[in-house]
């Protein structure tokens, strides 16, 4: 599961950095518009998911089974066919406290389309639980421990911008709400 997720991150990143066509171009424009040029994309492992079964084909060629891809929530089965879970989205890899890839958040490109969620995140798996993980915790934990403070941001790009500006104790919740008791 962890190996499949790591390979998926590398594939999505390659598609962003070297992919050709409207999809990868739109992803690069979106990220550049949010202040994430190629250096930031490299540092954060950002990517692009083309969909259309391309990730499934890539990972099967590397020896991963359909069951492993479904268990990692990288793919799903519909009508007996396994296909990519994420398609035509900018991809934000989510890491555990040790920096291992455990999940993804994918943002739709362009304007929101009817019936299409703006963000799609990995569902809970054996490696990932959205209520137990924070985006960028692996990068922020030392600064958080040193200062005793965390800056909790709304989204992935906000966290990245904060870190790039020197606020290295920034994290984001992963689809869960905080409440004060």
N, CA and C of each residue as an Amber inpcrd file, in Angstrom:
protein
   543
   0.8300000  -1.1900000   0.0000000   0.0000000   0.0000000   0.0000000
   0.8750000   1.2540000   0.0000000   1.8330000   1.3020000   0.9040000
   2.7080000   2.4780000   1.0060000   3.5590000   2.6360000  -0.2600000
   4.0270000   1.5270000  -0.7980000   4.8240000   1.5940000  -2.0280000
   3.9840000   2.0920000  -3.1970000   2.7410000   1.6480000  -3.2830000
   1.8510000   2.0970000  -4.3610000   1.6020000   3.5980000  -4.2400000
   1.3870000   4.0830000  -3.0310000   1.1530000   5.5100000  -2.8100000
   2.3860000   6.3390000  -3.1750000   3.5570000   5.8400000  -2.8320000
   4.8040000   6.5310000  -3.1690000   4.9810000   6.5960000  -4.6940000
   4.7090000   5.4940000  -5.3660000   4.8100000   5.4580000  -6.8330000
   3.7890000   6.3880000  -7.4680000   2.5970000   6.4620000  -6.8830000
   1.5660000   7.3680000  -7.4070000   2.0320000   8.8190000  -7.2890000
   2.6320000   9.1750000  -6.1450000   3.1300000  10.5390000  -5.9840000
   4.1640000  10.8560000  -7.0630000   5.0820000   9.9400000  -7.3090000
   6.1140000  10.1620000  -8.3260000   5.4850000  10.3180000  -9.7160000
   4.4830000   9.4970000 -10.0200000   3.8250000   9.5720000 -11.3240000
   3.0900000  10.9080000 -11.4890000   2.2930000  11.2920000 -10.4870000
   1.5710000  12.5580000 -10.5690000   2.5470000  13.7300000 -10.7230000
   3.6440000  13.6820000  -9.9860000   4.6370000  14.7580000 -10.0660000
   5.2410000  14.8230000 -11.4740000   5.5740000  13.6810000 -12.0340000
   6.1200000  13.6350000 -13.3880000   5.1280000  14.2210000 -14.3920000
   3.8420000  13.8840000 -14.2280000   2.8190000  14.4100000 -15.1350000
   2.7220000  15.9270000 -15.0420000   2.8790000  16.4760000 -13.8310000
   2.8430000  17.9330000 -13.6750000   4.0710000  18.5780000 -14.3020000
   5.2260000  18.0390000 -14.0090000   6.4730000  18.6770000 -14.4090000
   6.8060000  18.4770000 -15.8860000   6.4250000  17.3180000 -16.4370000
   6.8250000  17.0170000 -17.8080000   5.6840000  16.6820000 -18.7490000
   4.4720000  16.5860000 -18.2000000   3.3240000  16.2370000 -19.0270000
   3.0480000  17.2930000 -20.0830000   2.4840000  16.8480000 -21.1860000
   2.1510000  17.7530000 -22.2870000   0.6420000  17.7300000 -22.5010000
   0.1420000  18.8680000 -22.9390000  -1.2800000  18.9470000 -23.2400000
  -1.9970000  19.9350000 -22.3450000  -3.2820000  20.1000000 -22.5920000
  -4.0800000  21.0960000 -21.8860000  -4.1420000  20.8290000 -20.3880000
  -4.3030000  19.5650000 -19.9660000  -4.4130000  19.2460000 -18.5460000
  -3.1950000  19.6580000 -17.7330000  -2.0190000  19.1410000 -18.0750000
  -0.8150000  19.5450000 -17.3320000  -0.5270000  21.0410000 -17.4420000
  -0.7940000  21.6270000 -18.6200000  -0.5880000  23.0700000 -18.7820000
  -1.5020000  23.8540000 -17.8410000  -2.7730000  23.4420000 -17.7500000
  -3.7240000  24.1130000 -16.8620000  -3.3140000  23.9510000 -15.4020000
  -2.7980000  22.7860000 -15.0490000  -2.3400000  22.5450000 -13.6720000
  -1.1640000  23.4600000 -13.3310000  -0.2220000  23.5790000 -14.2480000
   0.9300000  24.4630000 -14.0150000   0.4900000  25.9220000 -13.9040000
  -0.4680000  26.3340000 -14.7550000  -0.9740000  27.7130000 -14.6780000
  -1.6740000  27.9540000 -13.3420000  -2.4880000  27.0000000 -12.9060000
  -3.1870000  27.1480000 -11.6310000  -2.1830000  27.3120000 -10.4910000
  -1.1930000  26.4320000 -10.4350000  -0.2160000  26.4890000  -9.3470000
   0.6270000  27.7590000  -9.4160000   1.0150000  28.1640000 -10.6110000
   1.7850000  29.4090000 -10.7580000   0.9530000  30.5940000 -10.2790000
  -0.3290000  30.5830000 -10.5620000  -1.2180000  31.6450000 -10.1130000
  -1.3730000  31.6970000  -8.6030000  -1.0990000  30.5810000  -7.9420000
  -1.1500000  30.5180000  -6.4770000   0.2350000  30.7060000  -5.8710000
   1.2090000  31.1010000  -6.6900000   2.5530000  31.3710000  -6.1910000
   3.4530000  30.1510000  -6.1130000   3.0420000  29.0650000  -6.7370000
   3.8330000  27.8290000  -6.6940000   4.4670000  27.5560000  -8.0510000
   5.6610000  28.1100000  -8.2300000   6.4160000  27.8480000  -9.4410000
   7.0360000  26.4590000  -9.3900000   7.8680000  26.1550000 -10.3510000
   8.4240000  24.8020000 -10.4580000   9.2520000  24.3940000  -9.2380000
   9.9880000  25.3270000  -8.6310000  10.7750000  24.9760000  -7.4470000
   9.8720000  24.5670000  -6.2870000   8.7850000  25.2960000  -6.0840000
   7.8360000  24.9540000  -5.0190000   7.1800000  23.6090000  -5.3200000
   6.8090000  23.3980000  -6.5630000   6.1980000  22.1180000  -6.9540000
   7.1420000  20.9520000  -6.6830000   8.4260000  21.1540000  -6.9450000
   9.4130000  20.1030000  -6.6600000   9.5430000  19.8610000  -5.1620000
   9.6770000  20.9510000  -4.3910000   9.8510000  20.8050000  -2.9420000
   8.6700000  20.0980000  -2.2920000   7.4700000  20.3330000  -2.7790000
   6.2610000  19.7860000  -2.1570000   5.7320000  18.5430000  -2.8670000
   6.3850000  18.1310000  -3.9490000   5.9540000  16.9300000  -4.6650000
   4.5850000  17.0580000  -5.2990000   4.2120000  18.2780000  -5.6820000
   2.8900000  18.4900000  -6.2600000   2.7800000  17.7820000  -7.6010000
   1.5520000  17.4880000  -8.0020000   1.3840000  16.7150000  -9.2140000
   0.1190000  17.0280000  -9.9710000  -0.0810000  16.2500000 -11.0190000
  -1.2740000  16.3370000 -11.8550000  -1.7590000  14.9250000 -12.1560000
  -3.0530000  14.7070000 -11.9520000  -3.6630000  13.4030000 -12.2370000
  -4.4200000  13.4840000 -13.5540000  -3.9240000  12.8220000 -14.5960000
  -4.6230000  12.8820000 -15.8800000  -5.8990000  12.0340000 -15.9050000
  -5.9310000  10.9770000 -15.1000000  -7.0940000  10.0920000 -15.1140000
  -7.0820000   9.1810000 -16.3270000  -8.2660000   8.7560000 -16.7480000
  -8.4300000   7.8890000 -17.9180000  -7.6420000   6.5820000 -17.8070000
  -7.4710000   6.0970000 -16.5860000  -6.7980000   4.8240000 -16.3740000
  -5.2920000   4.8660000 -16.4870000  -4.7130000   6.0520000 -16.6450000
  -3.2700000   6.1410000 -16.8470000  -2.4760000   5.7360000 -15.6030000
  -2.9340000   6.1530000 -14.4170000  -2.2260000   5.7540000 -13.1990000
  -2.3480000   4.2460000 -12.9880000  -3.5310000   3.7110000 -13.1700000
  -3.7370000   2.2660000 -13.0010000  -2.7890000   1.4990000 -13.9320000
  -2.7020000   1.9020000 -15.1910000  -1.8100000   1.2250000 -16.1380000
  -0.3540000   1.3320000 -15.6980000   0.0570000   2.5120000 -15.2620000
   1.4370000   2.7330000 -14.8160000   1.7770000   1.8410000 -13.6230000
   0.8870000   1.8020000 -12.6330000   1.1770000   1.0360000 -11.4210000
   1.0490000  -0.4700000 -11.6490000   0.1490000  -0.8830000 -12.5190000
   0.0850000  -2.3160000 -12.8690000   1.3720000  -2.7490000 -13.5500000
   1.9200000  -1.8940000 -14.4070000   3.1880000  -2.2040000 -15.0830000
   4.3220000  -2.3500000 -14.0820000   4.1870000  -1.7380000 -12.9180000
   5.1990000  -1.8490000 -11.8600000   4.9080000  -3.0070000 -10.9110000
   3.8580000  -3.7750000 -11.2030000   3.5920000  -4.9820000 -10.4330000
   2.5140000  -4.8790000  -9.3650000   1.8400000  -3.7440000  -9.2560000
   0.7800000  -3.6080000  -8.2570000  -0.5160000  -4.2130000  -8.7820000
  -1.2390000  -4.8610000  -7.8990000  -2.4970000  -5.4930000  -8.2900000
  -3.6410000  -4.4880000  -8.2140000  -4.7310000  -4.8220000  -8.8870000
  -5.9290000  -3.9790000  -8.8110000  -6.4060000  -3.8610000  -7.3760000
  -6.3590000  -4.9580000  -6.6300000  -6.8050000  -4.9440000  -5.2300000
  -5.9630000  -3.9730000  -4.4000000  -4.6570000  -3.9230000  -4.6470000
  -3.7910000  -2.9880000  -3.9130000  -4.1330000  -1.5420000  -4.2530000
  -4.4140000  -1.2730000  -5.5210000  -4.7340000   0.0840000  -5.9370000
  -6.0660000   0.5380000  -5.3610000  -7.0260000  -0.3690000  -5.2860000
  -8.3170000  -0.0450000  -4.6840000  -8.1500000   0.1390000  -3.1800000
  -7.3530000  -0.7140000  -2.5280000  -7.1130000  -0.5930000  -1.0770000
  -6.4390000   0.7220000  -0.7210000  -5.6040000   1.2360000  -1.6030000
  -4.9190000   2.5120000  -1.3790000  -5.8010000   3.6980000  -1.7650000
  -6.9820000   3.4270000  -2.3010000  -7.9260000   4.4310000  -2.8010000
  -7.3140000   5.2550000  -3.9310000  -6.4420000   4.6330000  -4.6950000
  -5.9030000   5.2470000  -5.9030000  -6.7930000   4.9270000  -7.0930000
  -7.6250000   3.9140000  -6.9210000  -8.5100000   3.4600000  -7.9910000
  -9.7910000   2.9250000  -7.3810000 -10.7860000   2.7300000  -8.2300000
 -12.0320000   2.1110000  -7.8000000 -12.5320000   1.2100000  -8.9220000
 -13.3850000   0.2960000  -8.5460000 -13.9210000  -0.6420000  -9.5200000
 -15.3450000  -0.2470000  -9.8630000 -15.6210000  -0.2050000 -11.1580000
 -16.9700000   0.0890000 -11.6340000 -17.2600000  -0.8210000 -12.8250000
 -18.3310000  -1.5400000 -12.7130000 -18.7500000  -2.4640000 -13.7830000
 -17.6370000  -3.4340000 -14.1510000 -16.9210000  -3.9210000 -13.1410000
 -15.8640000  -4.8940000 -13.3690000 -14.5680000  -4.3220000 -13.9030000
 -14.4730000  -3.0140000 -14.0020000 -13.2720000  -2.3560000 -14.5390000
 -12.6650000  -1.4640000 -13.4620000 -11.3540000  -1.5150000 -13.3040000
 -10.6470000  -0.6850000 -12.3280000 -10.1200000   0.5520000 -13.0470000
 -10.4080000   1.7220000 -12.4720000  -9.9830000   2.9730000 -13.0920000
  -9.4670000   3.9470000 -12.0310000  -8.8000000   4.9770000 -12.4930000
  -8.2030000   5.9740000 -11.6000000  -9.2590000   6.6730000 -10.7480000
  -8.9480000   6.8690000  -9.4900000  -9.8430000   7.6040000  -8.5900000
  -9.7770000   9.1020000  -8.8820000  -8.5980000   9.6160000  -9.1820000
  -8.4010000  11.0390000  -9.4180000  -8.1850000  11.2840000 -10.9020000
  -8.8380000  12.3210000 -11.4220000  -8.6390000  12.6550000 -12.8300000
  -8.7750000  14.1550000 -13.0430000  -7.9320000  14.6880000 -13.9080000
  -7.9160000  16.0990000 -14.2700000  -7.8880000  16.9940000 -13.0360000
  -6.9460000  16.7080000 -12.1440000  -6.8310000  17.4610000 -10.8910000
  -5.3750000  17.7500000 -10.5600000  -5.1740000  18.8920000  -9.8870000
  -3.8800000  19.1750000  -9.2670000  -3.8200000  18.2990000  -8.0230000
  -2.7050000  17.6380000  -7.8050000  -2.5790000  16.6800000  -6.7070000
  -1.6230000  17.1850000  -5.6320000  -2.1210000  17.0700000  -4.3920000
  -1.3420000  17.4400000  -3.2170000  -1.0910000  16.1650000  -2.4160000
   0.1600000  15.6910000  -2.3690000   0.4280000  14.4910000  -1.5760000
   0.3510000  14.7910000  -0.0790000  -0.1980000  13.8620000   0.6400000
  -0.3180000  13.9760000   2.0950000   0.6130000  12.9410000   2.7000000
   1.4180000  13.3790000   3.6550000   2.4230000  12.5020000   4.2610000
   2.1280000  12.2830000   5.7400000   2.6190000  11.1650000   6.2490000
   2.5010000  10.9180000   7.6830000   3.6290000  11.6520000   8.4000000
   3.7100000  11.4730000   9.7070000   4.7050000  12.2050000  10.5020000
   6.1370000  11.8570000  10.1230000   6.3320000  10.7380000   9.4370000
   7.6760000  10.3340000   9.0080000   7.9630000  10.7290000   7.5610000
   7.0120000  11.4170000   6.9140000   7.2230000  11.8770000   5.5530000
   6.8350000  10.8860000   4.4780000   6.1960000   9.7820000   4.8580000
   5.7710000   8.7860000   3.8640000   4.4220000   9.1890000   3.2630000
   4.2690000   8.9710000   1.9630000   3.0160000   9.2920000   1.2940000
   1.9260000   8.3480000   1.7820000   0.8050000   8.9420000   2.2620000
  -0.2930000   8.1190000   2.7780000  -1.6290000   8.4470000   2.1190000
  -1.7070000   9.5670000   1.3860000  -2.9870000   9.9680000   0.7970000
  -2.7510000  11.1280000  -0.1690000  -3.8540000  11.5620000  -0.7950000
  -3.8000000  12.6870000  -1.7220000  -5.0350000  13.5500000  -1.5770000
  -4.8480000  14.8190000  -1.8810000  -5.9570000  15.7360000  -2.0840000
  -5.8580000  16.2080000  -3.5190000  -6.9830000  16.2030000  -4.2100000
  -6.9760000  16.6210000  -5.6110000  -7.9450000  17.7560000  -5.8410000
  -7.4740000  18.8400000  -6.4610000  -8.3170000  20.0000000  -6.7430000
  -8.6400000  20.0500000  -8.2180000  -9.9180000  20.2440000  -8.4970000
 -10.3640000  20.3540000  -9.8850000  -9.7320000  21.5820000 -10.5250000
  -9.4920000  21.5070000 -11.8130000  -8.9400000  22.6380000 -12.5470000
 -10.0740000  23.4750000 -13.1230000  -9.8660000  24.7580000 -13.2190000
 -10.8740000  25.6420000 -13.7820000 -11.9870000  25.9150000 -12.7960000
 -13.1210000  26.2780000 -13.3120000 -14.2640000  26.5770000 -12.4670000
 -14.9960000  25.3020000 -12.1110000 -15.6650000  25.3420000 -10.9790000
 -16.3980000  24.1720000 -10.4960000 -17.4940000  23.8130000 -11.4860000
 -17.5630000  22.5400000 -11.8290000 -18.5850000  22.0470000 -12.7430000
 -19.7040000  21.4070000 -11.9400000 -20.9030000  21.4820000 -12.4420000
 -22.0480000  20.8820000 -11.7630000 -21.8010000  19.4040000 -11.5040000
 -22.0370000  19.0000000 -10.2680000 -21.9050000  17.6000000  -9.9030000
 -20.4860000  17.1270000  -9.6840000 -19.4990000  18.0130000  -9.8130000
 -18.0960000  17.6440000  -9.6310000 -17.5590000  18.3920000  -8.4190000
 -17.0770000  17.6440000  -7.4430000 -16.5420000  18.2610000  -6.2310000
 -15.2760000  19.0490000  -6.5420000 -15.1260000  20.2090000  -5.9000000
 -13.9330000  21.0320000  -6.0870000 -12.6960000  20.2790000  -5.6020000
 -12.8180000  19.6500000  -4.4380000 -11.7260000  18.8450000  -3.8900000
 -12.1970000  17.4130000  -3.7040000 -11.3360000  16.4800000  -4.0450000
 -11.5550000  15.0670000  -3.7590000 -10.3450000  14.6010000  -2.9750000
 -10.5970000  13.9970000  -1.8390000  -9.5140000  13.5110000  -0.9940000
  -9.5730000  11.9970000  -0.8850000  -8.4300000  11.4090000  -0.6030000
  -8.3730000   9.9800000  -0.3410000  -9.3320000   9.6580000   0.8010000
 -10.0510000   8.5850000   0.6330000 -10.9280000   8.1190000   1.7100000
 -10.0600000   7.4430000   2.7680000 -10.6350000   7.1830000   3.9200000
  -9.8930000   6.4840000   4.9630000  -9.4570000   5.1040000   4.4590000
  -8.1910000   4.7900000   4.6980000  -7.6060000   3.5090000   4.2970000
  -6.8030000   2.9700000   5.4780000  -6.1340000   1.8470000   5.2570000
  -5.2640000   1.2870000   6.2950000  -4.1050000   2.2340000   6.6110000
  -3.7260000   3.0940000   5.6540000  -2.6040000   4.0150000   5.8460000
  -3.0430000   5.4080000   6.2800000  -4.2970000   5.7580000   6.0720000
  -4.7310000   7.1510000   6.2350000  -6.0840000   7.2520000   6.9180000
  -6.1520000   8.1880000   7.8740000  -7.4170000   8.5290000   8.5250000
  -7.4610000  10.0490000   8.5980000  -8.4190000  10.6450000   7.8920000
  -8.4330000  12.1070000   7.7910000  -8.5810000  12.8090000   9.1360000
  -9.1750000  12.1540000  10.1140000  -9.3230000  12.7570000  11.4240000
  -8.0680000  12.6890000  12.2760000  -7.0890000  11.8960000  11.8430000
  -5.8670000  11.7180000  12.6360000  -4.6320000  12.3560000  12.0160000
  -4.7470000  12.8580000  10.8120000  -3.5920000  13.4190000  10.1240000
  -3.8190000  14.8800000   9.7870000  -2.7150000  15.6100000   9.6590000
  -2.7250000  17.0130000   9.2550000  -1.8210000  17.1700000   8.0430000
  -2.2380000  17.9920000   7.0890000  -1.3960000  18.2730000   5.9300000
  -0.1700000  19.0560000   6.3950000   0.9980000  18.6030000   5.9950000
   2.3030000  19.2170000   6.2720000   2.7800000  19.0280000   7.7140000
   2.1620000  18.1340000   8.4660000   2.6220000  17.8910000   9.8400000
   4.0710000  17.4150000   9.8550000   4.4360000  16.5830000   8.8840000
   5.8130000  16.0930000   8.8200000   6.8180000  17.2290000   8.6940000
   6.4290000  18.3060000   8.0380000   7.3050000  19.4660000   7.8620000
   7.2190000  20.4340000   9.0410000   6.0660000  20.4710000   9.7000000
   5.8140000  21.4820000  10.7350000   6.1040000  21.0030000  12.1500000
   6.2290000  19.7050000  12.3570000   6.2740000  19.1770000  13.7290000
   7.4230000  19.7380000  14.5600000   8.6030000  19.8890000  13.9930000
   9.7360000  20.4170000  14.7700000   9.5050000  21.8650000  15.1650000
   9.0270000  22.6740000  14.2400000   8.7460000  24.0730000  14.5310000
   7.6030000  24.1960000  15.5400000   6.5960000  23.3410000  15.4070000
   5.4820000  23.3460000  16.3570000   5.9720000  22.9900000  17.7610000
   6.8400000  22.0040000  17.8500000   7.3700000  21.5920000  19.1530000
   8.2450000  22.6930000  19.7550000   9.0330000  23.3380000  18.9150000
   9.9410000  24.3760000  19.4040000   9.1910000  25.6160000  19.8900000
   8.1070000  25.9710000  19.2080000   7.3780000  27.1920000  19.5590000
   6.1640000  26.9270000  20.4410000   5.6930000  25.6830000  20.4410000
   4.4620000  25.3700000  21.1660000   3.2260000  25.9070000  20.4720000
   3.3650000  26.2660000  19.2050000   2.2560000  26.8350000  18.4510000
   2.1300000  26.1900000  17.0860000   0.8880000  26.1480000  16.6100000
   0.6130000  25.6960000  15.2490000  -0.2820000  26.7210000  14.5830000
  -0.0080000  26.9860000  13.3380000  -0.8890000  27.8340000  12.5390000
  -1.7390000  26.8730000  11.7110000  -3.0300000  26.8720000  11.9540000
  -3.9260000  25.9690000  11.2320000  -4.5800000  26.7440000  10.1000000
  -4.2970000  26.3130000   8.8920000  -4.7970000  26.9800000   7.6880000
  -5.9770000  26.2140000   7.1130000  -6.6540000  26.8630000   6.1720000
  -7.8160000  26.2390000   5.5650000  -7.4500000  25.1880000   4.5310000
  -6.4350000  25.4340000   3.7320000  -6.1710000  24.5260000   2.6270000
  -4.7120000  24.2960000   2.3370000  -4.4930000  23.4070000   1.3790000
  -3.1420000  23.0010000   0.9870000  -2.3060000  24.1810000   0.5060000
  -2.8490000  24.9750000  -0.4140000  -2.0470000  26.0690000  -0.9680000
  -1.7360000  27.1240000   0.0850000  -2.6430000  27.2990000   1.0400000
  -2.3770000  28.2410000   2.1350000  -1.1930000  27.7700000   2.9690000
  -1.1670000  26.4920000   3.2860000  -0.0620000  25.9270000   4.0790000
   1.2560000  26.0610000   3.3260000   1.2330000  25.7180000   2.0590000
   2.4560000  25.8100000   1.2590000   2.9640000  27.2530000   1.2430000
   2.0630000  28.2000000   1.0160000   2.4600000  29.6220000   0.9940000
   3.0410000  30.0430000   2.3420000   2.4340000  29.5950000   3.4270000
   2.9540000  29.9440000   4.7620000   4.3630000  29.3950000   4.9610000
   4.5830000  28.1310000   4.6140000   5.9170000  27.5430000   4.7610000
   6.9300000  28.2710000   3.8850000   6.5430000  28.5580000   2.6560000
   7.4560000  29.2320000   1.7370000   7.8010000  30.6410000   2.2290000
   6.9110000  31.2350000   3.0290000   7.1520000  32.5710000   3.5970000
   7.8670000  32.5040000   4.9510000   8.2010000  31.2790000   5.3960000
   8.9620000  31.1440000   6.6340000   8.1550000  30.7580000   7.8620000
   6.8580000  30.6010000   7.7160000   6.0140000  30.1720000   8.8390000
   5.9120000  28.6500000   8.8060000   6.9380000  28.0020000   9.3410000
   7.0850000  26.5540000   9.1730000   6.2920000  25.7330000  10.1790000
   5.4470000  26.3860000  10.9570000   4.5890000  25.6590000  11.8910000
   3.1400000  25.6180000  11.3860000   2.9420000  25.7880000  10.0800000
   1.6030000  25.7890000   9.4870000   1.2030000  24.3840000   9.0560000
  -0.0560000  24.0580000   9.3150000  -0.6530000  22.7770000   8.9260000
  -2.0920000  23.0480000   8.4810000  -2.7530000  22.0300000   7.9200000
  -4.1650000  22.1470000   7.5600000  -4.8720000  20.8550000   7.9550000
  -6.1180000  21.0130000   8.3850000  -6.9650000  19.8530000   8.6510000
  -7.3430000  19.2300000   7.3150000  -7.6680000  17.9550000   7.3460000
  -7.9740000  17.2080000   6.1270000  -9.4410000  16.8450000   6.0510000
 -10.2510000  17.8390000   5.8280000 -11.6710000  17.5810000   5.6630000
 -12.4420000  17.3810000   6.9460000 -11.8170000  17.6780000   8.0680000
 -12.5110000  17.5650000   9.3520000 -12.6280000  18.9510000   9.9550000
 -13.5970000  19.1300000  10.7720000 -13.8090000  20.4270000  11.4200000
 -13.2190000  20.4230000  12.8090000 -12.7310000  21.5790000  13.2230000
 -12.2800000  21.7580000  14.5980000 -13.4320000  22.3800000  15.3730000
 -13.5430000  22.0230000  16.6070000 -14.5350000  22.6760000  17.4520000
 -13.9000000  22.9530000  18.7960000 -14.3330000  24.0430000  19.3760000
 -13.8280000  24.4380000  20.6830000 -14.8380000  23.9970000  21.7410000
 -14.3740000  23.2890000  22.7150000 -15.2530000  22.8430000  23.7970000
 -15.0820000  23.7110000  25.0130000
